[in-house]
Amino acid sequence: DAKTTQPPSMDCAEGRAANLPCNHSTISGNEYVYWYRQIHSQGPQYIIHGLKNNETNEMASLIITEDRKSSTLILPHATLRDTAVYYCIVRGGAAGNKLTFGGGTRVLVKP
Amino acid sequence: DAGVTQSPTHLIKTRGQHVTLRCSPISGHKSVSWYQQVLGQGPQFIFQYYEKEERGRGNFPDRFSARQFPNYSSELNVNALLLGDSALYLCASSGTGGDTQYFGPGTRLTVL
């Protein structure tokens, strides 16, 4: 699985959009970009995933560059409950393909 | 619909003991994966099972074993516990082995 690089931490103002970058320059053609978040001591929560196209759901938007070497997770209106560690993971779609968690980005939403 | 459930929520054992952790996947999911998360680190992959067969194994010693039952629930067994096995053990289920994985709340294991 390709390696990802994320900033270790970032702050965001409540009510503003949070833009979380991720680099995955070695991603291969059949690998998806997944985003999870983990609020303290809870199990990771799935947010969104994509292959090539931008994706949006009720939680967030995922913007993947055309060359697929980087992506951005957008939380449109951050709330205090969005404070968490956010993990960007690249993973193939076949059985047996594990999720490889890096250090993630620790996001602190401030009032 | 119920999500992934794990039991017990917390567990305290002493060194050398054996432990069994249990996981029930989301209804209709046939794959279960296990992860270990040591304090301050991201989760590390231990096993994946799909249709009751092992489909992936992480870099963990043979003291760690797992199995999946006909109803797709799963057990993770750890023998000869060490202090370093203290961690949050996470179970994730997916429809197939390659689908999106959804995590349970975890079992917090403390080894004294």
Short mmCIF file of N, CA and C in Angstrom, two decimals, chain B:
data_model
loop_
_atom_site.label_atom_id
_atom_site.label_comp_id
_atom_site.label_asym_id
_atom_site.label_seq_id
_atom_site.Cartn_x
_atom_site.Cartn_y
_atom_site.Cartn_z
N ASP B 1 -29.85 0.27 12.28
CA ASP B 1 -29.12 -1.01 12.26
C ASP B 1 -27.96 -0.94 13.24
N ALA B 2 -27.68 -2.06 13.90
CA ALA B 2 -26.58 -2.09 14.84
C ALA B 2 -25.27 -2.05 14.07
N GLY B 3 -24.30 -1.35 14.67
CA GLY B 3 -22.97 -1.32 14.08
C GLY B 3 -22.18 -2.51 14.56
N VAL B 4 -20.87 -2.41 14.43
CA VAL B 4 -19.97 -3.47 14.90
C VAL B 4 -19.97 -3.45 16.43
N THR B 5 -20.14 -4.61 17.02
CA THR B 5 -20.10 -4.69 18.47
C THR B 5 -18.91 -5.52 18.92
N GLN B 6 -18.33 -5.14 20.04
CA GLN B 6 -17.18 -5.85 20.59
C GLN B 6 -17.40 -6.08 22.08
N SER B 7 -16.88 -7.22 22.54
CA SER B 7 -16.95 -7.50 23.97
C SER B 7 -15.69 -8.21 24.43
N PRO B 8 -15.29 -7.98 25.68
CA PRO B 8 -15.82 -6.98 26.58
C PRO B 8 -15.32 -5.58 26.20
N THR B 9 -15.78 -4.55 26.90
CA THR B 9 -15.31 -3.20 26.62
C THR B 9 -13.96 -2.95 27.27
N HIS B 10 -13.79 -3.49 28.46
CA HIS B 10 -12.53 -3.36 29.18
C HIS B 10 -12.15 -4.71 29.77
N LEU B 11 -10.84 -4.92 29.91
CA LEU B 11 -10.37 -6.20 30.42
C LEU B 11 -9.01 -5.97 31.08
N ILE B 12 -8.83 -6.57 32.24
CA ILE B 12 -7.54 -6.51 32.91
C ILE B 12 -7.03 -7.93 33.10
N LYS B 13 -5.81 -8.19 32.66
CA LYS B 13 -5.18 -9.51 32.78
C LYS B 13 -3.79 -9.33 33.36
N THR B 14 -3.21 -10.44 33.77
CA THR B 14 -1.82 -10.40 34.23
C THR B 14 -0.93 -11.11 33.21
N ARG B 15 0.35 -10.80 33.30
CA ARG B 15 1.31 -11.39 32.36
C ARG B 15 1.22 -12.91 32.36
N GLY B 16 1.30 -13.51 31.17
CA GLY B 16 1.27 -14.94 31.02
C GLY B 16 -0.12 -15.52 30.81
N GLN B 17 -1.15 -14.73 31.11
CA GLN B 17 -2.51 -15.22 30.92
C GLN B 17 -2.89 -15.20 29.45
N HIS B 18 -4.07 -15.77 29.21
CA HIS B 18 -4.64 -15.82 27.86
C HIS B 18 -5.90 -14.96 27.83
N VAL B 19 -6.20 -14.36 26.66
CA VAL B 19 -7.39 -13.55 26.55
C VAL B 19 -8.11 -13.84 25.23
N THR B 20 -9.43 -13.76 25.27
CA THR B 20 -10.26 -13.91 24.07
C THR B 20 -11.14 -12.68 23.92
N LEU B 21 -11.05 -12.03 22.79
CA LEU B 21 -11.87 -10.87 22.48
C LEU B 21 -12.85 -11.24 21.38
N ARG B 22 -14.05 -10.66 21.45
CA ARG B 22 -15.11 -11.04 20.53
C ARG B 22 -15.62 -9.86 19.72
N CYS B 23 -16.08 -10.18 18.53
CA CYS B 23 -16.54 -9.15 17.61
C CYS B 23 -17.73 -9.67 16.81
N SER B 24 -18.78 -8.87 16.73
CA SER B 24 -19.91 -9.19 15.86
C SER B 24 -19.98 -8.14 14.77
N PRO B 25 -19.93 -8.55 13.51
CA PRO B 25 -19.92 -7.58 12.42
C PRO B 25 -21.30 -7.00 12.16
N ILE B 26 -21.33 -5.97 11.36
CA ILE B 26 -22.59 -5.40 10.89
C ILE B 26 -23.35 -6.49 10.14
N SER B 27 -24.66 -6.54 10.34
CA SER B 27 -25.48 -7.55 9.68
C SER B 27 -25.26 -7.52 8.17
N GLY B 28 -24.98 -8.69 7.61
CA GLY B 28 -24.74 -8.80 6.17
C GLY B 28 -23.28 -8.71 5.78
N HIS B 29 -22.44 -8.27 6.68
CA HIS B 29 -21.00 -8.21 6.39
C HIS B 29 -20.37 -9.58 6.61
N LYS B 30 -19.46 -9.94 5.71
CA LYS B 30 -18.85 -11.26 5.78
C LYS B 30 -17.37 -11.23 6.12
N SER B 31 -16.82 -10.03 6.28
CA SER B 31 -15.39 -9.91 6.55
C SER B 31 -15.17 -9.16 7.86
N VAL B 32 -14.20 -9.65 8.62
CA VAL B 32 -13.82 -9.01 9.88
C VAL B 32 -12.30 -8.83 9.88
N SER B 33 -11.87 -7.66 10.31
CA SER B 33 -10.44 -7.38 10.46
C SER B 33 -10.18 -6.95 11.90
N TRP B 34 -9.00 -7.30 12.39
CA TRP B 34 -8.59 -6.93 13.74
C TRP B 34 -7.38 -6.00 13.68
N TYR B 35 -7.39 -5.00 14.57
CA TYR B 35 -6.30 -4.04 14.66
C TYR B 35 -5.93 -3.84 16.13
N GLN B 36 -4.66 -3.55 16.36
CA GLN B 36 -4.18 -3.22 17.71
C GLN B 36 -3.75 -1.75 17.71
N GLN B 37 -4.20 -1.00 18.70
CA GLN B 37 -3.78 0.39 18.80
C GLN B 37 -3.16 0.64 20.17
N VAL B 38 -1.86 0.79 20.16
CA VAL B 38 -1.13 1.14 21.37
C VAL B 38 -1.26 2.64 21.60
N LEU B 39 -1.27 3.04 22.84
CA LEU B 39 -1.49 4.44 23.19
C LEU B 39 -0.53 5.36 22.44
N GLY B 40 -1.10 6.36 21.79
CA GLY B 40 -0.30 7.35 21.08
C GLY B 40 0.05 7.00 19.65
N GLN B 41 -0.36 5.83 19.19
CA GLN B 41 -0.07 5.41 17.83
C GLN B 41 -1.34 5.12 17.06
N GLY B 42 -1.22 5.01 15.74
CA GLY B 42 -2.35 4.61 14.93
C GLY B 42 -2.58 3.11 15.02
N PRO B 43 -3.77 2.65 14.66
CA PRO B 43 -4.04 1.20 14.68
C PRO B 43 -3.11 0.43 13.75
N GLN B 44 -2.73 -0.77 14.19
CA GLN B 44 -1.88 -1.66 13.41
C GLN B 44 -2.67 -2.92 13.07
N PHE B 45 -2.61 -3.34 11.81
CA PHE B 45 -3.37 -4.48 11.31
C PHE B 45 -2.85 -5.78 11.89
N ILE B 46 -3.79 -6.64 12.35
CA ILE B 46 -3.40 -7.94 12.88
C ILE B 46 -3.85 -9.05 11.93
N PHE B 47 -5.16 -9.13 11.66
CA PHE B 47 -5.72 -10.18 10.82
C PHE B 47 -6.90 -9.64 10.01
N GLN B 48 -7.16 -10.31 8.88
CA GLN B 48 -8.43 -10.17 8.20
C GLN B 48 -8.99 -11.54 7.87
N TYR B 49 -10.27 -11.71 8.12
CA TYR B 49 -10.98 -12.93 7.76
C TYR B 49 -12.13 -12.58 6.82
N TYR B 50 -12.31 -13.41 5.83
CA TYR B 50 -13.43 -13.26 4.89
C TYR B 50 -13.98 -14.64 4.59
N GLU B 51 -15.28 -14.78 4.77
CA GLU B 51 -15.91 -16.08 4.55
C GLU B 51 -15.18 -17.18 5.33
N LYS B 52 -14.81 -16.87 6.54
CA LYS B 52 -14.24 -17.81 7.51
C LYS B 52 -12.82 -18.24 7.17
N GLU B 53 -12.22 -17.59 6.19
CA GLU B 53 -10.83 -17.91 5.86
C GLU B 53 -9.95 -16.70 6.12
N GLU B 54 -8.73 -16.96 6.58
CA GLU B 54 -7.78 -15.89 6.79
C GLU B 54 -7.34 -15.34 5.44
N ARG B 55 -7.47 -14.02 5.28
CA ARG B 55 -7.11 -13.39 4.02
C ARG B 55 -5.93 -12.45 4.15
N GLY B 56 -5.54 -12.17 5.38
CA GLY B 56 -4.39 -11.28 5.59
C GLY B 56 -3.91 -11.39 7.02
N ARG B 57 -2.60 -11.22 7.20
CA ARG B 57 -2.02 -11.30 8.53
C ARG B 57 -0.95 -10.22 8.63
N GLY B 58 -0.97 -9.49 9.73
CA GLY B 58 0.04 -8.46 9.97
C GLY B 58 1.25 -9.04 10.66
N ASN B 59 2.18 -8.18 11.02
CA ASN B 59 3.44 -8.59 11.61
C ASN B 59 3.29 -8.74 13.13
N PHE B 60 2.58 -9.77 13.53
CA PHE B 60 2.37 -10.06 14.94
C PHE B 60 2.84 -11.49 15.22
N PRO B 61 3.29 -11.76 16.46
CA PRO B 61 3.79 -13.10 16.78
C PRO B 61 2.68 -14.14 16.79
N ASP B 62 3.09 -15.41 16.81
CA ASP B 62 2.13 -16.52 16.78
C ASP B 62 1.26 -16.59 18.03
N ARG B 63 1.59 -15.81 19.03
CA ARG B 63 0.73 -15.76 20.22
C ARG B 63 -0.65 -15.21 19.88
N PHE B 64 -0.72 -14.50 18.78
CA PHE B 64 -1.98 -13.92 18.31
C PHE B 64 -2.62 -14.88 17.30
N SER B 65 -3.88 -15.18 17.52
CA SER B 65 -4.61 -16.02 16.57
C SER B 65 -6.05 -15.54 16.52
N ALA B 66 -6.75 -15.93 15.50
CA ALA B 66 -8.14 -15.52 15.35
C ALA B 66 -8.90 -16.57 14.57
N ARG B 67 -10.20 -16.45 14.62
CA ARG B 67 -11.04 -17.30 13.80
C ARG B 67 -12.35 -16.58 13.55
N GLN B 68 -13.03 -17.06 12.51
CA GLN B 68 -14.34 -16.50 12.16
C GLN B 68 -15.34 -17.64 12.13
N PHE B 69 -16.50 -17.38 12.67
CA PHE B 69 -17.52 -18.42 12.81
C PHE B 69 -18.52 -18.37 11.64
N PRO B 70 -19.35 -19.44 11.50
CA PRO B 70 -20.31 -19.45 10.39
C PRO B 70 -21.24 -18.24 10.38
N ASN B 71 -21.51 -17.63 11.52
CA ASN B 71 -22.37 -16.44 11.53
C ASN B 71 -21.55 -15.16 11.29
N TYR B 72 -20.29 -15.30 10.94
CA TYR B 72 -19.35 -14.22 10.59
C TYR B 72 -18.81 -13.45 11.79
N SER B 73 -19.24 -13.80 13.00
CA SER B 73 -18.59 -13.20 14.16
C SER B 73 -17.17 -13.73 14.26
N SER B 74 -16.37 -13.10 15.11
CA SER B 74 -14.96 -13.45 15.15
C SER B 74 -14.43 -13.36 16.57
N GLU B 75 -13.41 -14.14 16.82
CA GLU B 75 -12.66 -14.08 18.07
C GLU B 75 -11.20 -13.80 17.78
N LEU B 76 -10.59 -12.98 18.64
CA LEU B 76 -9.14 -12.79 18.62
C LEU B 76 -8.61 -13.36 19.92
N ASN B 77 -7.64 -14.24 19.83
CA ASN B 77 -7.03 -14.86 20.99
C ASN B 77 -5.57 -14.42 21.10
N VAL B 78 -5.18 -14.11 22.33
CA VAL B 78 -3.79 -13.77 22.58
C VAL B 78 -3.31 -14.61 23.75
N ASN B 79 -2.27 -15.40 23.52
CA ASN B 79 -1.69 -16.25 24.56
C ASN B 79 -0.47 -15.60 25.20
N ALA B 80 -0.13 -16.10 26.40
CA ALA B 80 1.10 -15.66 27.08
C ALA B 80 1.25 -14.15 27.04
N LEU B 81 0.28 -13.47 27.60
CA LEU B 81 0.23 -12.02 27.53
C LEU B 81 1.50 -11.36 28.08
N LEU B 82 1.91 -10.31 27.38
CA LEU B 82 3.03 -9.47 27.80
C LEU B 82 2.51 -8.08 28.14
N LEU B 83 3.31 -7.35 28.91
CA LEU B 83 2.90 -5.98 29.24
C LEU B 83 2.65 -5.17 27.97
N GLY B 84 3.43 -5.41 26.94
CA GLY B 84 3.33 -4.67 25.69
C GLY B 84 2.08 -4.97 24.89
N ASP B 85 1.31 -5.97 25.33
CA ASP B 85 0.04 -6.26 24.65
C ASP B 85 -1.08 -5.34 25.13
N SER B 86 -0.81 -4.54 26.11
CA SER B 86 -1.79 -3.56 26.57
C SER B 86 -2.11 -2.59 25.44
N ALA B 87 -3.36 -2.51 25.08
CA ALA B 87 -3.74 -1.71 23.91
C ALA B 87 -5.25 -1.70 23.77
N LEU B 88 -5.70 -0.89 22.81
CA LEU B 88 -7.09 -0.92 22.37
C LEU B 88 -7.16 -1.86 21.18
N TYR B 89 -7.98 -2.88 21.27
CA TYR B 89 -8.12 -3.84 20.18
C TYR B 89 -9.41 -3.53 19.43
N LEU B 90 -9.24 -3.28 18.15
CA LEU B 90 -10.34 -2.82 17.31
C LEU B 90 -10.72 -3.90 16.32
N CYS B 91 -12.01 -4.03 16.12
CA CYS B 91 -12.55 -4.92 15.11
C CYS B 91 -13.24 -4.06 14.06
N ALA B 92 -13.07 -4.40 12.81
CA ALA B 92 -13.74 -3.69 11.72
C ALA B 92 -14.42 -4.71 10.82
N SER B 93 -15.61 -4.39 10.36
CA SER B 93 -16.28 -5.30 9.44
C SER B 93 -16.49 -4.64 8.09
N SER B 94 -16.56 -5.47 7.07
CA SER B 94 -16.83 -4.99 5.72
C SER B 94 -17.63 -6.06 5.00
N GLY B 95 -18.31 -5.61 3.93
CA GLY B 95 -19.15 -6.55 3.20
C GLY B 95 -18.34 -7.69 2.61
N THR B 96 -17.29 -7.31 1.92
CA THR B 96 -16.33 -8.28 1.42
C THR B 96 -14.97 -7.88 1.95
N GLY B 97 -13.96 -8.61 1.61
CA GLY B 97 -12.63 -8.29 2.10
C GLY B 97 -12.10 -6.96 1.60
N GLY B 98 -12.62 -6.48 0.47
CA GLY B 98 -12.07 -5.26 -0.10
C GLY B 98 -12.92 -4.02 0.10
N ASP B 99 -14.09 -4.18 0.70
CA ASP B 99 -14.99 -3.04 0.88
C ASP B 99 -14.54 -2.12 2.01
N THR B 100 -15.27 -1.02 2.16
CA THR B 100 -15.03 -0.09 3.26
C THR B 100 -15.18 -0.81 4.59
N GLN B 101 -14.24 -0.55 5.49
CA GLN B 101 -14.26 -1.16 6.82
C GLN B 101 -14.89 -0.19 7.81
N TYR B 102 -15.77 -0.74 8.64
CA TYR B 102 -16.43 0.04 9.69
C TYR B 102 -16.00 -0.53 11.04
N PHE B 103 -15.55 0.36 11.91
CA PHE B 103 -14.95 -0.07 13.16
C PHE B 103 -15.95 -0.13 14.31
N GLY B 104 -15.68 -1.05 15.22
CA GLY B 104 -16.38 -1.10 16.48
C GLY B 104 -15.72 -0.18 17.49
N PRO B 105 -16.26 -0.15 18.71
CA PRO B 105 -15.74 0.75 19.74
C PRO B 105 -14.42 0.29 20.36
N GLY B 106 -14.10 -0.99 20.17
CA GLY B 106 -12.84 -1.50 20.70
C GLY B 106 -12.96 -2.14 22.07
N THR B 107 -11.96 -2.94 22.38
CA THR B 107 -11.80 -3.53 23.71
C THR B 107 -10.48 -3.02 24.28
N ARG B 108 -10.55 -2.42 25.45
CA ARG B 108 -9.34 -1.90 26.09
C ARG B 108 -8.77 -2.99 26.97
N LEU B 109 -7.58 -3.51 26.58
CA LEU B 109 -6.92 -4.56 27.34
C LEU B 109 -5.75 -3.96 28.12
N THR B 110 -5.74 -4.23 29.40
CA THR B 110 -4.63 -3.82 30.26
C THR B 110 -3.97 -5.07 30.81
N VAL B 111 -2.66 -5.19 30.61
CA VAL B 111 -1.90 -6.33 31.13
C VAL B 111 -1.00 -5.83 32.26
N LEU B 112 -1.19 -6.41 33.43
CA LEU B 112 -0.41 -5.99 34.61
C LEU B 112 0.70 -6.96 34.91
#
